[in-house]
CSV table of N, CA, C and O in Angstrom, one decimal:
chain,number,residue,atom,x,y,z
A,1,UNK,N,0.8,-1.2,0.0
A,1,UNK,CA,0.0,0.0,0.0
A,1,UNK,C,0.9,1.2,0.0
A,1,UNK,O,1.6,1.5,0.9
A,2,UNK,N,0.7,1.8,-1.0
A,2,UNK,CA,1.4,3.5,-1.2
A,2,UNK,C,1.1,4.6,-1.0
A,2,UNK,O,0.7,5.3,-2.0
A,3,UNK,N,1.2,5.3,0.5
A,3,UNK,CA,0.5,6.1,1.4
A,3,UNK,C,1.6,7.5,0.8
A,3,UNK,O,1.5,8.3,1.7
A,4,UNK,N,2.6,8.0,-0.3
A,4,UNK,CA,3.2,8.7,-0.2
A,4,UNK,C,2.6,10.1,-0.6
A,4,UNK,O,2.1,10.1,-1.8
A,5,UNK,N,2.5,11.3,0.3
A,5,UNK,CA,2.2,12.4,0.0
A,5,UNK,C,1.1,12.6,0.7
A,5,UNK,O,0.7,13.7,1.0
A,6,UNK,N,0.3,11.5,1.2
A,6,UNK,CA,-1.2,12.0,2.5
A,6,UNK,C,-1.1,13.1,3.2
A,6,UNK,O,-1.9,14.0,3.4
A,7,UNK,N,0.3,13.0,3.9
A,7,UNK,CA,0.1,14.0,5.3
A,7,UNK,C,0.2,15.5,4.1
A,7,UNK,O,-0.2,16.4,4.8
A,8,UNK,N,0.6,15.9,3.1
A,8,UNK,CA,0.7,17.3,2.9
A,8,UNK,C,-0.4,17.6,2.2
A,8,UNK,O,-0.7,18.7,2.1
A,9,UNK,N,-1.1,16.5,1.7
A,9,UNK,CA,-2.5,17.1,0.9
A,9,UNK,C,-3.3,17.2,1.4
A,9,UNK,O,-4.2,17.8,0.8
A,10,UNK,N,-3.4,16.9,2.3
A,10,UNK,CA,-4.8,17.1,3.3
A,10,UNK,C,-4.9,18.7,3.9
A,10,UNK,O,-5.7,19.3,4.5
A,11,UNK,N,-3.6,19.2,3.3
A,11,UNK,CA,-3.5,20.9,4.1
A,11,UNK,C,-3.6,21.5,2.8
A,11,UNK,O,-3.4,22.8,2.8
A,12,UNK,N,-3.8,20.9,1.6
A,12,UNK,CA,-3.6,21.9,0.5
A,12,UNK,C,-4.5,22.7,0.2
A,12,UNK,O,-4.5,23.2,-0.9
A,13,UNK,N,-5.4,23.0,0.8
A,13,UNK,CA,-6.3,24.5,0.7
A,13,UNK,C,-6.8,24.7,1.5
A,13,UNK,O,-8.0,24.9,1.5
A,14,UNK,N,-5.9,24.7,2.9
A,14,UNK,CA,-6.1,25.7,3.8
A,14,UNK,C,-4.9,26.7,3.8
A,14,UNK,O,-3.7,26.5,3.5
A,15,UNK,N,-5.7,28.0,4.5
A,15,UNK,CA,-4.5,29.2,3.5
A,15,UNK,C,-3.7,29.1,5.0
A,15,UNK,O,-4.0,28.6,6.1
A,16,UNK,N,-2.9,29.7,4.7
A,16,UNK,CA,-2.1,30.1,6.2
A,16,UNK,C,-2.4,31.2,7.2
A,16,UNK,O,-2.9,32.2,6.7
A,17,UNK,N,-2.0,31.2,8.7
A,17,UNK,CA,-2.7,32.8,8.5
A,17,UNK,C,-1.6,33.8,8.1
A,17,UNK,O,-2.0,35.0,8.0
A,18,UNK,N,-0.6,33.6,7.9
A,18,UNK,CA,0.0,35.1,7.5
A,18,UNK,C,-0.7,35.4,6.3
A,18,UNK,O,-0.5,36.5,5.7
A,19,UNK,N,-1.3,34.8,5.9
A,19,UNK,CA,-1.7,34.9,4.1
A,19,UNK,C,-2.8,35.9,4.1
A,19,UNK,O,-3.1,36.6,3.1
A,20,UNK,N,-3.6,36.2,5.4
A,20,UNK,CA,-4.4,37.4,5.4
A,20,UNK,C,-3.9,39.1,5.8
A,20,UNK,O,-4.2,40.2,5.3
A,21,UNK,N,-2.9,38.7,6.7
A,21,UNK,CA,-2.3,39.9,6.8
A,21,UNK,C,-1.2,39.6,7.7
A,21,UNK,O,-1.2,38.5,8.3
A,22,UNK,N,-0.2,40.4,7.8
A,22,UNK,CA,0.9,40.4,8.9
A,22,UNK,C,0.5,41.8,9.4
A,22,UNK,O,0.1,42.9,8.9
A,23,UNK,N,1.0,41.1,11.1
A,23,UNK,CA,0.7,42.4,12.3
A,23,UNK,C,2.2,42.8,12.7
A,23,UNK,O,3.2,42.3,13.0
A,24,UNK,N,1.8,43.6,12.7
A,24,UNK,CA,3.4,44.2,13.5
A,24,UNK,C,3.0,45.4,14.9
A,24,UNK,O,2.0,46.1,15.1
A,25,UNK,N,4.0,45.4,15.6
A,25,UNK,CA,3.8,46.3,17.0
A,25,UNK,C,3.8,47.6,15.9
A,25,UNK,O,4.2,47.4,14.8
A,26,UNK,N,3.4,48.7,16.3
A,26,UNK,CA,3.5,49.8,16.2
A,26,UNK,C,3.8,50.8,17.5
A,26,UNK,O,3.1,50.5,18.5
A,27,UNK,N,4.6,51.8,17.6
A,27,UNK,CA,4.8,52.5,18.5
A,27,UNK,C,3.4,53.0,19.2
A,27,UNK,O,3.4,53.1,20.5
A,28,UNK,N,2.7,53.2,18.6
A,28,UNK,CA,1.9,53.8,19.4
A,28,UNK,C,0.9,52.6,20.4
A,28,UNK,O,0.4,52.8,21.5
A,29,UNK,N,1.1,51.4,19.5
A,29,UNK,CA,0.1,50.3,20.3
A,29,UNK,C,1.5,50.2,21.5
A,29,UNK,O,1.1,50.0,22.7
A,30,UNK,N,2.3,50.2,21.3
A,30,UNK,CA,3.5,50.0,22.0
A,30,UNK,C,3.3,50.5,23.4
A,30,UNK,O,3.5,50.0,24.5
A,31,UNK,N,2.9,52.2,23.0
A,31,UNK,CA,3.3,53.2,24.0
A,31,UNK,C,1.7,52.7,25.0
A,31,UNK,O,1.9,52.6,26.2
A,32,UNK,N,0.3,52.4,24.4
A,32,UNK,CA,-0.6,51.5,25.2
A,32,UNK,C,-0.7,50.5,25.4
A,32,UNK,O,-1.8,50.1,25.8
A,33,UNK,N,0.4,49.3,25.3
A,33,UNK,CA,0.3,48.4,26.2
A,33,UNK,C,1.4,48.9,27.4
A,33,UNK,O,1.2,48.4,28.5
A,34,UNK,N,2.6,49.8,27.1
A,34,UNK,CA,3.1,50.1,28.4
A,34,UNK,C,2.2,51.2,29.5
A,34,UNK,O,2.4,51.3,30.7
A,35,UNK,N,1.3,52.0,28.8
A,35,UNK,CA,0.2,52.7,30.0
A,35,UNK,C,-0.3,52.2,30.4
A,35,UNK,O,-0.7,52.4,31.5
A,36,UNK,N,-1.0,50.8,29.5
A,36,UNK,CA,-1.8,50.0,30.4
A,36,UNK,C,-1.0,48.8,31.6
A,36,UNK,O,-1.4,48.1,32.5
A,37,UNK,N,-0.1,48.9,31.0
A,37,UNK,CA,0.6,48.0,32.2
A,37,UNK,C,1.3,48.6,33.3
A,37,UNK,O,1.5,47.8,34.3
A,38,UNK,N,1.7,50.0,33.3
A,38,UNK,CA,1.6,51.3,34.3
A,38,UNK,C,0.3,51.3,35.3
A,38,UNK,O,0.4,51.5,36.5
A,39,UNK,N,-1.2,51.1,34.5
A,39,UNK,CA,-2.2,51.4,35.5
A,39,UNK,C,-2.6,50.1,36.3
A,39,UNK,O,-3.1,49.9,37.4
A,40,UNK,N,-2.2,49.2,35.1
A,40,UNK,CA,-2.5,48.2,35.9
A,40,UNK,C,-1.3,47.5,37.4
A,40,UNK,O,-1.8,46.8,38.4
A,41,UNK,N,-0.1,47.8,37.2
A,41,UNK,CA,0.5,47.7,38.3
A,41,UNK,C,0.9,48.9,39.4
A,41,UNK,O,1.9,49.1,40.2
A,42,UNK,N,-0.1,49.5,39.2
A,42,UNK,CA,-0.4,50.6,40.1
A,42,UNK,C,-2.1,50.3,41.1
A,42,UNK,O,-2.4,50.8,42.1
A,43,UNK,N,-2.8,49.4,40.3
A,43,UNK,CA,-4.0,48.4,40.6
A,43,UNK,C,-3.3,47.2,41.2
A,43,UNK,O,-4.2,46.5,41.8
A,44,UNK,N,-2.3,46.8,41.2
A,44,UNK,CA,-1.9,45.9,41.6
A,44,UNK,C,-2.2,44.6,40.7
A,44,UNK,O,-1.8,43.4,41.0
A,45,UNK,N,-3.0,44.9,39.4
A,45,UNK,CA,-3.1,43.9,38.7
A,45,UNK,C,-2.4,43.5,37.4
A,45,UNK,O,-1.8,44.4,36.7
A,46,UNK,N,-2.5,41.9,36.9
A,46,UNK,CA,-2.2,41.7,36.0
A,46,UNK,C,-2.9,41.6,34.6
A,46,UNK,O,-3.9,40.8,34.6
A,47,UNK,N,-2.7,42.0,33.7
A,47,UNK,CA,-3.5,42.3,32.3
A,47,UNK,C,-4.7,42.5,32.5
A,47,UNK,O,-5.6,41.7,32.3
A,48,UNK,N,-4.6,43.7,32.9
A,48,UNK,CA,-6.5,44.1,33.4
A,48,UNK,C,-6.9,44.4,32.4
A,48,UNK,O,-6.1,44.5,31.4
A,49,UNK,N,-8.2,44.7,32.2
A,49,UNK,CA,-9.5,44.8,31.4
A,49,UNK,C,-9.2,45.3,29.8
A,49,UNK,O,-9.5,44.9,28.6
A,50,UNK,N,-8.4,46.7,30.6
A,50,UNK,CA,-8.6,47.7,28.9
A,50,UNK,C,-7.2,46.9,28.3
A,50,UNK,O,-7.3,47.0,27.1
A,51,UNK,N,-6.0,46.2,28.6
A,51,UNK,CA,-5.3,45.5,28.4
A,51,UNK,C,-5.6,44.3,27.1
A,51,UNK,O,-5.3,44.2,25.9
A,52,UNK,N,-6.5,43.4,28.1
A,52,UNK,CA,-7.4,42.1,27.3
A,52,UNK,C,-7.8,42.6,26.2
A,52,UNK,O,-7.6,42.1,25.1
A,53,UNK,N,-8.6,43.7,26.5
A,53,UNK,CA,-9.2,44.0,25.3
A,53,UNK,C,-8.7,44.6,23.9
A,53,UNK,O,-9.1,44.3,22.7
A,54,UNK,N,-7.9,45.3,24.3
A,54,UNK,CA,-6.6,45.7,23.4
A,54,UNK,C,-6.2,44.4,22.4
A,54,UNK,O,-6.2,44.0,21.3
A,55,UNK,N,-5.9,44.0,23.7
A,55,UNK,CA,-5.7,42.5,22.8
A,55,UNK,C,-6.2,41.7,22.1
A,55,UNK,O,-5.8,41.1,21.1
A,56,UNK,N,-7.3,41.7,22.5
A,56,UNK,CA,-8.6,40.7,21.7
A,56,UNK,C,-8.8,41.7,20.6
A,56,UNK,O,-9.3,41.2,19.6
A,57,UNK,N,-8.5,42.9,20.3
A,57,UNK,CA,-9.1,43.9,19.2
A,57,UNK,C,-7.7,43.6,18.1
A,57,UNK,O,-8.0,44.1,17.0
A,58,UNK,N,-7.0,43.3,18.1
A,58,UNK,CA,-5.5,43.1,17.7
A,58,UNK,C,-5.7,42.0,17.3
A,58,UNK,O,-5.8,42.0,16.1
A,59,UNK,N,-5.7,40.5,18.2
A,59,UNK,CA,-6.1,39.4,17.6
A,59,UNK,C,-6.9,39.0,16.5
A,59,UNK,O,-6.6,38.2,15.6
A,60,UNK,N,-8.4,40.1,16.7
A,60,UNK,CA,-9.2,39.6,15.8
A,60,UNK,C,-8.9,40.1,13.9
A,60,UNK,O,-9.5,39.7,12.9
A,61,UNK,N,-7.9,41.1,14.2
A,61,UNK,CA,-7.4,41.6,13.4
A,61,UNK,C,-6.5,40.8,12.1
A,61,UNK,O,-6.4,41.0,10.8
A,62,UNK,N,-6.1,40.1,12.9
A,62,UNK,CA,-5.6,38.9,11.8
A,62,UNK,C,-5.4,37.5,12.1
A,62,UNK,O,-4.5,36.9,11.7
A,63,UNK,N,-6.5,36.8,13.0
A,63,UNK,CA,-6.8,35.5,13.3
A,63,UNK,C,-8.2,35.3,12.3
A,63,UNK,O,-9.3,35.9,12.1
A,64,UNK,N,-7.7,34.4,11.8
A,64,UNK,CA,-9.1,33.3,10.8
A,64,UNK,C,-10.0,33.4,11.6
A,64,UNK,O,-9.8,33.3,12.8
A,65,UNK,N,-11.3,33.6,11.2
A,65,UNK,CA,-12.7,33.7,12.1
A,65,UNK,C,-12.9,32.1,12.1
A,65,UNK,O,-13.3,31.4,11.2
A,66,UNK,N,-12.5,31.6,13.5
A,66,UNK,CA,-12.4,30.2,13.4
A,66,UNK,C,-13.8,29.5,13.8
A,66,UNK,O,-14.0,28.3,13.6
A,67,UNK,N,-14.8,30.4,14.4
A,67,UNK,CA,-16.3,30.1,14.3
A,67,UNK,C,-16.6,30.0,13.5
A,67,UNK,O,-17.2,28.9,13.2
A,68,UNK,N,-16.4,31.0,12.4
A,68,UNK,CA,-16.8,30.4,11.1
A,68,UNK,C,-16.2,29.1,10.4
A,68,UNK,O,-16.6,28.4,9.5
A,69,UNK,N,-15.0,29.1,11.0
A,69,UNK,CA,-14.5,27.4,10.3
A,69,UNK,C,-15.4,26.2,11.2
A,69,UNK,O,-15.8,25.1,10.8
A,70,UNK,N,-15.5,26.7,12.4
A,70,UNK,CA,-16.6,25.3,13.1
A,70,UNK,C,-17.4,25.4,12.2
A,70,UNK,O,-17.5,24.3,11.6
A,71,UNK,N,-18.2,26.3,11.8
A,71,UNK,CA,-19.5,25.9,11.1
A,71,UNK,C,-19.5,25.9,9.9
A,71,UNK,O,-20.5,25.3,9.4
A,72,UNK,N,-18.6,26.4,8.8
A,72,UNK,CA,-18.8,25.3,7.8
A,72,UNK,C,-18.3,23.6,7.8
A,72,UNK,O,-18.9,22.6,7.3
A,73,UNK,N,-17.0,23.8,8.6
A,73,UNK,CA,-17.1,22.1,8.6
A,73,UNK,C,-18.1,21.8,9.2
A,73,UNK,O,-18.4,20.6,9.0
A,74,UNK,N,-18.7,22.4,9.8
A,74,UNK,CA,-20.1,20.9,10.3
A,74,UNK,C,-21.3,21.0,9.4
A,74,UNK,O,-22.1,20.0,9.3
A,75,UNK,N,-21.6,22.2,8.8
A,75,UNK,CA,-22.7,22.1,7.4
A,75,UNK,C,-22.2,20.7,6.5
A,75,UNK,O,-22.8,19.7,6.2
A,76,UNK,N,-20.6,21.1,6.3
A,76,UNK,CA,-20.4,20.0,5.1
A,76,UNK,C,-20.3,18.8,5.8
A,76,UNK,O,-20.6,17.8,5.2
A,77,UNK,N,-19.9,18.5,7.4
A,77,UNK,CA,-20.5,16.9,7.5
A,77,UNK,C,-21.8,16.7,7.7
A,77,UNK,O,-22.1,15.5,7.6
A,78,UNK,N,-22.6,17.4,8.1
A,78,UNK,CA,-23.9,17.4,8.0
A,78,UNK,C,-24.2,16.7,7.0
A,78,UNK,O,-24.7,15.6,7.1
A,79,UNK,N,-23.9,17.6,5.4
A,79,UNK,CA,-24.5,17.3,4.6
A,79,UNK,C,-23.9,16.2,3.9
A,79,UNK,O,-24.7,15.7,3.2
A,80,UNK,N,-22.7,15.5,3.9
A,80,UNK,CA,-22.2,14.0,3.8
A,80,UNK,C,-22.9,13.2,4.4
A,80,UNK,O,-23.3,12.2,3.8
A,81,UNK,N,-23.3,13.5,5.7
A,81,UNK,CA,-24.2,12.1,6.4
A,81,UNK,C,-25.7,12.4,6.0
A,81,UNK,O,-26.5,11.5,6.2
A,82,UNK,N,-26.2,13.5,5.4
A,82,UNK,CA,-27.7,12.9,4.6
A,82,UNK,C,-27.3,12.6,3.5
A,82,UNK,O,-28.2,11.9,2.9
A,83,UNK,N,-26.1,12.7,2.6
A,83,UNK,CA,-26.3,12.0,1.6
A,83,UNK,C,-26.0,10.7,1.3
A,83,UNK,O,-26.0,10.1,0.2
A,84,UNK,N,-25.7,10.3,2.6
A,84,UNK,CA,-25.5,8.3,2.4
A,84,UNK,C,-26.2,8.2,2.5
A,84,UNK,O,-26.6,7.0,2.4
């Protein structure tokens, strides 16, 4: 049995994510994650609120909307198991 080449085709059309954009620090995001890490260790806390959020706004910025990859893969197994 001649299994050569399975493990790389199975990834051949999924894109990568740099392939939507590349992020880079910028000074100014720079200069707010060091005020927010100022207020927050002046709170005594670690990666407080306006921090997270910063972040989560950044992430979504160039992370694959991966809810939407749950839900088309489960439309299309859906629709494989009504059509057996």
């Amino acid at each position: 049995m001649n299994v050569t080449g399975i493990t790389k085709s199975h990834h051949a059309d999924i894109p990568k994510a740099s392939s939507k954009q590349e992020w880079k620090l910028s000074d100014s995001l720079r200069e707010k994650i060091a005020g927010y890490a100022r207020e927050d260790a002046a709170q005594n806390v670690c990666m407080g609120n306006k921090f997270l959020s910063l972040r989560k706004s950044e992430v979504a910025k160039v992370a694959p909307d991966r809810a939407g990859i749950f839900r088309r893969s489960g439309r299309l197994r859906n629709l494989g198991a009504r059509m057996r």
